[in-house]
mmCIF file of C-alpha atoms in Angstrom:
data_model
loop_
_atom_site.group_PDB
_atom_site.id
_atom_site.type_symbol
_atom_site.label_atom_id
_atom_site.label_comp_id
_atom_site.label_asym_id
_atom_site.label_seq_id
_atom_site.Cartn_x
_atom_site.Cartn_y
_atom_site.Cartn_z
ATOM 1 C CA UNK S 26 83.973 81.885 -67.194
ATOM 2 C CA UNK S 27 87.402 82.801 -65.362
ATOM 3 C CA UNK S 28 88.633 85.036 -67.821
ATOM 4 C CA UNK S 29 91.636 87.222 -66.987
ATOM 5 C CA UNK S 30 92.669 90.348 -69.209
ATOM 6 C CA UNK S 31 95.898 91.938 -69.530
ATOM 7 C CA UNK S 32 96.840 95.845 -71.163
ATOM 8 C CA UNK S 33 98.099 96.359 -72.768
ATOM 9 C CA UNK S 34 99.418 93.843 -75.071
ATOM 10 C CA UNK S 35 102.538 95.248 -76.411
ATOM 11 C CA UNK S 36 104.240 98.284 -75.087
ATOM 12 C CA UNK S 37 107.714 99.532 -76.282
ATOM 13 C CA UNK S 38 109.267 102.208 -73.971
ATOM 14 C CA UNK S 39 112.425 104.046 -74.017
ATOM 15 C CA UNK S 40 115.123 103.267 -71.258
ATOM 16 C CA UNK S 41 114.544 105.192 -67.946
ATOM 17 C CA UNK S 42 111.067 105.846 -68.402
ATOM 18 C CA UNK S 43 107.918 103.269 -66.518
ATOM 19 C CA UNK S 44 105.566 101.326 -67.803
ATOM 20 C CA UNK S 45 102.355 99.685 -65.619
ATOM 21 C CA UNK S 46 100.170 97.169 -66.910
ATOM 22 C CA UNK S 47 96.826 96.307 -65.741
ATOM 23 C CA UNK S 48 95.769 92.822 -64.983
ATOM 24 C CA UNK S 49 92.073 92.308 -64.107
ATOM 25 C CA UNK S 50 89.462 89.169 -63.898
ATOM 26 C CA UNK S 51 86.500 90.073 -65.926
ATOM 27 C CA UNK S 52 83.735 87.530 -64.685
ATOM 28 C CA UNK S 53 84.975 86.688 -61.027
ATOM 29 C CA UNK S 54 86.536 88.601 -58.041
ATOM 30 C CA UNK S 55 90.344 87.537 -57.629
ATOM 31 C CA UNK S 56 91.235 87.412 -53.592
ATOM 32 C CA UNK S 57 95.119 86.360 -55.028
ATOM 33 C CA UNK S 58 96.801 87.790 -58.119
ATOM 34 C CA UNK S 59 100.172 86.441 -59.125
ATOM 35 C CA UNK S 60 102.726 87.740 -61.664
ATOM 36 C CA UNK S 61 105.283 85.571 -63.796
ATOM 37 C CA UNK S 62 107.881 86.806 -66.064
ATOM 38 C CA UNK S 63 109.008 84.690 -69.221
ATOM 39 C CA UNK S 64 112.231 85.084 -71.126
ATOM 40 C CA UNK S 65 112.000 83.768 -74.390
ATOM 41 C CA UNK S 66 112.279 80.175 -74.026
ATOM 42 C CA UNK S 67 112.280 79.937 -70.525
ATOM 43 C CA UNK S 68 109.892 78.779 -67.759
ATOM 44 C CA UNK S 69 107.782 80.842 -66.065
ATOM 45 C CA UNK S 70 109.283 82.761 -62.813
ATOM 46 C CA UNK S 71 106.965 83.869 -60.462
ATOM 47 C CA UNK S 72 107.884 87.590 -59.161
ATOM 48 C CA UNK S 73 105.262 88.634 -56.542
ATOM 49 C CA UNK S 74 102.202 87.548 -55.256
ATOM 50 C CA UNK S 75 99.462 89.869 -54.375
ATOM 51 C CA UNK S 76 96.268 89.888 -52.289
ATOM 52 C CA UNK S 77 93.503 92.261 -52.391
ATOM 53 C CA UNK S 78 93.965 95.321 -49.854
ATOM 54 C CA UNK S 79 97.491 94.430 -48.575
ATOM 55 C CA UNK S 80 101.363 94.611 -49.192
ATOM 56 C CA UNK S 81 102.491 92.118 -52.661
ATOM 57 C CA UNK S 82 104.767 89.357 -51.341
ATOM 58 C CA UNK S 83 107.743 89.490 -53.578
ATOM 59 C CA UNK S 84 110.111 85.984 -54.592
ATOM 60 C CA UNK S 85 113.927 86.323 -53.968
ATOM 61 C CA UNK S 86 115.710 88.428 -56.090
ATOM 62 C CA UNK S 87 112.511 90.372 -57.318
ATOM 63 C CA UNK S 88 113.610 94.274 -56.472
ATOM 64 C CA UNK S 89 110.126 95.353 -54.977
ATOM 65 C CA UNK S 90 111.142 98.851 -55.373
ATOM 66 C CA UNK S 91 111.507 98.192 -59.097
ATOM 67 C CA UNK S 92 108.679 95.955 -60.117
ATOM 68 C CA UNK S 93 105.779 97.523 -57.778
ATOM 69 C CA UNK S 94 102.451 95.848 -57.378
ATOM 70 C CA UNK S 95 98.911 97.597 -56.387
ATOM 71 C CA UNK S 96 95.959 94.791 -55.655
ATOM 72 C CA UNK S 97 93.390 97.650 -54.682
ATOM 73 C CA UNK S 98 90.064 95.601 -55.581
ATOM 74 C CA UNK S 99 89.500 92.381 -56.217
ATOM 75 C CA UNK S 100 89.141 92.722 -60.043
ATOM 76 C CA UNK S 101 92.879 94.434 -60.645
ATOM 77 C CA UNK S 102 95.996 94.140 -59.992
ATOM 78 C CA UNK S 103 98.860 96.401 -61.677
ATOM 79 C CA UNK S 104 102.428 96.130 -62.189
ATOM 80 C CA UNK S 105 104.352 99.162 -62.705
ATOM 81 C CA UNK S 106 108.072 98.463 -63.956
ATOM 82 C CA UNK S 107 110.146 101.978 -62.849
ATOM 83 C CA UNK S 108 113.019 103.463 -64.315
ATOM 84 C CA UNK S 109 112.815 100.131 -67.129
ATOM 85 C CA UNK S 110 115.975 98.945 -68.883
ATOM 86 C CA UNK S 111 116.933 97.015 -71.801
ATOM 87 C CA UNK S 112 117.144 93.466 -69.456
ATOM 88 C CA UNK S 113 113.640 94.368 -68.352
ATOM 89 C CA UNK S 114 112.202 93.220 -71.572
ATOM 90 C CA UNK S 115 110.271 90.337 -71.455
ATOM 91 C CA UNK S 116 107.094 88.559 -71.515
ATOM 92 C CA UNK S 117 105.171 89.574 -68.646
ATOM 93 C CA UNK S 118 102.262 87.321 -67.482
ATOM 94 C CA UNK S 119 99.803 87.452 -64.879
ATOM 95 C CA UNK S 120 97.205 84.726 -62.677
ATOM 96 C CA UNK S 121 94.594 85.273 -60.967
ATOM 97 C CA UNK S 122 92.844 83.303 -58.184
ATOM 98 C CA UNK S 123 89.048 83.375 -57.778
ATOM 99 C CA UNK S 124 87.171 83.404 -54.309
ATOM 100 C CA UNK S 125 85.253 80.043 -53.088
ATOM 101 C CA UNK S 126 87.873 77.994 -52.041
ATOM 102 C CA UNK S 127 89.265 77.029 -55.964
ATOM 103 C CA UNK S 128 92.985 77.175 -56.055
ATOM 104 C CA UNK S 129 92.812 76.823 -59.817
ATOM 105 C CA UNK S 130 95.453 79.810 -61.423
ATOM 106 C CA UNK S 131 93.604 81.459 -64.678
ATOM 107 C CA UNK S 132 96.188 83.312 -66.888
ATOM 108 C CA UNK S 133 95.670 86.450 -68.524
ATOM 109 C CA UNK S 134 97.082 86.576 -72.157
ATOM 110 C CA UNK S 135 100.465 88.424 -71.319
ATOM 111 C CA UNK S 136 101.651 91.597 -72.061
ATOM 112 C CA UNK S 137 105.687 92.404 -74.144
ATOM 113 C CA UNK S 138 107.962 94.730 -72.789
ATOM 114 C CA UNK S 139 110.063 95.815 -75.237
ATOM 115 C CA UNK S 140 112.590 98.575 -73.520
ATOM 116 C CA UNK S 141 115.171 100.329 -76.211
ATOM 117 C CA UNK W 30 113.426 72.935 -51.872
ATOM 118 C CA UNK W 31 109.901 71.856 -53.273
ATOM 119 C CA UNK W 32 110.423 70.844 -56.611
ATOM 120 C CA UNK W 33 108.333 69.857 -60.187
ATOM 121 C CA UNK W 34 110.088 68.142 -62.523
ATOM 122 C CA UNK W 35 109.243 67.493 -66.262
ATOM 123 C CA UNK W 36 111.428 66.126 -68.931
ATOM 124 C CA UNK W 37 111.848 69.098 -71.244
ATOM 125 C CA UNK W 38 111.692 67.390 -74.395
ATOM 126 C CA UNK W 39 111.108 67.583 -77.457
ATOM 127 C CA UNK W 40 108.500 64.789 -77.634
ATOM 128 C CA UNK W 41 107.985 63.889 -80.855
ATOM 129 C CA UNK W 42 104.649 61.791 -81.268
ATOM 130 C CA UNK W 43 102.808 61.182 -84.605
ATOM 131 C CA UNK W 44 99.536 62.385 -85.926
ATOM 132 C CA UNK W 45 96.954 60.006 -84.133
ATOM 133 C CA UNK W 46 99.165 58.592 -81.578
ATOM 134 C CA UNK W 47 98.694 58.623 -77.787
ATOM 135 C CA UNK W 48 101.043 61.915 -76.652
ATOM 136 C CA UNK W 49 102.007 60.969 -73.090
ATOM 137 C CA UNK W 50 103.330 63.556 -70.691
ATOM 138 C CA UNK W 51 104.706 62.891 -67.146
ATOM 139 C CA UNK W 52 105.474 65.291 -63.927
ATOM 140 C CA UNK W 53 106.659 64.328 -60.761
ATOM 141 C CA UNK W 54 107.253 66.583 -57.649
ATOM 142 C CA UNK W 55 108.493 66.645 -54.368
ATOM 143 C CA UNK W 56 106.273 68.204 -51.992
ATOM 144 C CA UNK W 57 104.178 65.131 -50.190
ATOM 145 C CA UNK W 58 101.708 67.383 -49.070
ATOM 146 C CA UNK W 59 100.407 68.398 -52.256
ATOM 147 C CA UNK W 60 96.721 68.738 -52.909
ATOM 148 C CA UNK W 61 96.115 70.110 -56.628
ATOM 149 C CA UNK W 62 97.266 69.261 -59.531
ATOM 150 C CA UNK W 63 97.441 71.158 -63.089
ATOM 151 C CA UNK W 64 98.098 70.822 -66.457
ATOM 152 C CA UNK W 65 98.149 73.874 -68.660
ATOM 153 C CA UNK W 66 99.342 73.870 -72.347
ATOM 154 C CA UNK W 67 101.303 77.165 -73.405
ATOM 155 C CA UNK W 68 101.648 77.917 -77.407
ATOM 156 C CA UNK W 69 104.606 79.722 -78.269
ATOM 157 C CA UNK W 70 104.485 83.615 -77.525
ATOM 158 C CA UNK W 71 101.144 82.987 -75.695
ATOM 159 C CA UNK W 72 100.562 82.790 -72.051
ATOM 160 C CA UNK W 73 99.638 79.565 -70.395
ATOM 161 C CA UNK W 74 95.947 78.147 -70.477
ATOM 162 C CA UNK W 75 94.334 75.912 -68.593
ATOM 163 C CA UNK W 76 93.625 72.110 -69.764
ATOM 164 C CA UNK W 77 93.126 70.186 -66.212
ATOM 165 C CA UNK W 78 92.915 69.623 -63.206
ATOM 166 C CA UNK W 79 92.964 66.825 -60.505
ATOM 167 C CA UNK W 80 92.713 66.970 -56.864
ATOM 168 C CA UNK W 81 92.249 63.138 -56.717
ATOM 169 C CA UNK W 82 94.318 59.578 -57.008
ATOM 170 C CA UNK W 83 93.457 57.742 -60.210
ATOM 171 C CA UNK W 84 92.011 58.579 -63.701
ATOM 172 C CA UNK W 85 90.036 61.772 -65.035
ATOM 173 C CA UNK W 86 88.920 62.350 -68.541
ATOM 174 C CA UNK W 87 87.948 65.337 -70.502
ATOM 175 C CA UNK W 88 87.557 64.735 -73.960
ATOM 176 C CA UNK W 89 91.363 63.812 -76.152
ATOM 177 C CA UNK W 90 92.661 64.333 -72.280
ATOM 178 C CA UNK W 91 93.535 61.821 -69.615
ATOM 179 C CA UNK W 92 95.198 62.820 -66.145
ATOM 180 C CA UNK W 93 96.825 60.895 -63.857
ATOM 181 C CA UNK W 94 97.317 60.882 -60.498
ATOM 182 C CA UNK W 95 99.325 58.850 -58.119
ATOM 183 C CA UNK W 96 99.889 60.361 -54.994
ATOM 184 C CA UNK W 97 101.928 57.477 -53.478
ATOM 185 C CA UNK W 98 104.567 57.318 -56.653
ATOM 186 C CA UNK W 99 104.243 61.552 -56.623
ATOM 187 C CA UNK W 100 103.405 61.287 -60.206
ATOM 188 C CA UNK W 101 101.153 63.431 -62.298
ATOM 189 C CA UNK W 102 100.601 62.440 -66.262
ATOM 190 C CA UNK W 103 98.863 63.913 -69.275
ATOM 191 C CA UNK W 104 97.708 61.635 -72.118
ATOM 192 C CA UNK W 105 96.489 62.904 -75.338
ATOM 193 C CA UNK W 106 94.132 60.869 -77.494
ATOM 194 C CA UNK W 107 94.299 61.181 -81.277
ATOM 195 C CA UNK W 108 97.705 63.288 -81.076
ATOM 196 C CA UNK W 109 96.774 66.647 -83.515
ATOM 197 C CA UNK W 110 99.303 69.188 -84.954
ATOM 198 C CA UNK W 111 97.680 72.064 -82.755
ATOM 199 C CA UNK W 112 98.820 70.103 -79.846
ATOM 200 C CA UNK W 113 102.183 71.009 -80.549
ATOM 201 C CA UNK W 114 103.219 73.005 -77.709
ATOM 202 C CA UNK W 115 104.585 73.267 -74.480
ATOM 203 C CA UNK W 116 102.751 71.479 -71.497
ATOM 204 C CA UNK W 117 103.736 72.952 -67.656
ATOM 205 C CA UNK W 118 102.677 71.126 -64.985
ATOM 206 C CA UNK W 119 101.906 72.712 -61.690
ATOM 207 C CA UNK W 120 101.695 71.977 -58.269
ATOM 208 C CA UNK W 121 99.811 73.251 -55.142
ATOM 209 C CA UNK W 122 101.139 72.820 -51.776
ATOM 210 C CA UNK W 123 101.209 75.562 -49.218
ATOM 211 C CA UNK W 124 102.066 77.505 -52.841
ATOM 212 C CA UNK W 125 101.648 76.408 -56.526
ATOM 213 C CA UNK W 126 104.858 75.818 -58.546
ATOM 214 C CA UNK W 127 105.443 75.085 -61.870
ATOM 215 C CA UNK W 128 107.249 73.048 -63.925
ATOM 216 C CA UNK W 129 109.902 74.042 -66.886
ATOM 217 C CA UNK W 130 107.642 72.090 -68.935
ATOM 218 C CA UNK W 131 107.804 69.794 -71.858
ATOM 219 C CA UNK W 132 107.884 70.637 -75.602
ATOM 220 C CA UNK W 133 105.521 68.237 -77.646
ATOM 221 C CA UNK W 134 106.052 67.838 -81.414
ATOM 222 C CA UNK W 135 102.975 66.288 -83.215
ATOM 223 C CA UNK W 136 104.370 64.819 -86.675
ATOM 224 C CA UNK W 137 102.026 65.169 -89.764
#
């Protein structure tokens, strides 16, 4: 159980253009999503968290007009990176946190941005 | 600022040697505890959790829990190459947060 899925996998994109990635939890209803970037070698930065039905809370620093985050059922989340650049490339990860009172964070396997 | 701290490592442990891992963190309030174990290139999976002060086992795994001392650990039994990786530690207040995390080596 608590399995999380990420697509895609891989995407390479020209600069300018956006990409959105889907992040959904495939045996249990997610209230909370969360979304991490990774730089290669780095920890883990958090970016926005986002509840089912309402506005993503963004961390400092995160451009929410950039990085924008739909929660519209409690199965998927998406992130949509606009207008993505070269220092957008990274390794982007999301969480997701079941109903019933567990605070426990399942991953989904993570999806590489690759802008040229 | 609530923090997590882990030494970042390398930990170099041999094959069949107890790997031990330690986290400490800030935030008194704290109620959950994780460890998750993150290959490299992969995303971060799950290995434990404790809510509770003391000892809890799940197979090669041992966590540790000391609320007074703020002190999480992770032992690993019968240390095996494919535990090589990074282990972040994570902790739940009012929010989780993570550790950087702490590279293990096991040694052939």
């Amino acid at each position: 159980g608590a399995v999380v899925s990420q697509h895609p996998s891989r995407v390479i994109c020209k600069s300018g253009t956006s990409v959105k990635i889907e992040c959904r939890s495939l045996d249990f209803q997610a209230t909370t999503m969360f979304w991490y970037r990774q730089f290669p070698k780095k920890s883990l930065m958090l970016m926005a968290t986002s509840n089912e039905g309402s506005k993503a809370t963004y961390e400092q620093g995160v451009e929410k007009d950039k990085f924008l985050i739909n929660h519209a059922s409690l199965t998927l989340s998406t992130l949509t990176v606009t207008s993505a650049h070269p220092e957008d490339s990274s390794f982007y990860i999301c969480s997701a946190k079941g109903t019933g009172g567990t605070d426990t964070q399942y991953f989904g396997p993570g999806t590489r941005l690759t802008v040229l | 600022q609530k923090e997590v701290e882990q030494n970042s490592g390398p930990l170099s442990v041999p094959e069949g040697a107890i790997a031990s891992l330690n986290c400490t963190y800030s935030d008194r309030v704290s109620q959950s505890f994780f460890w998750y174990r993150q290959y490299s290139g992969k995303s971060p999976e799950l290995i434990m959790s404790i809510y509770s002060n003391g000892d809890k086992e799940d197979g090669r795994f041992t966590a540790q829990l000391n609320k007074a001392s703020q002190y999480v650990s992770l032992l690993i039994r019968d240390s095996q190459p494919s535990d090589s990786a990074t282990y972040l530690c994570a902790v739940n207040g009012d929010k989780i947060i993570f550790g950087k995390g702490t590279r293990l080596h096991i040694l052939p």
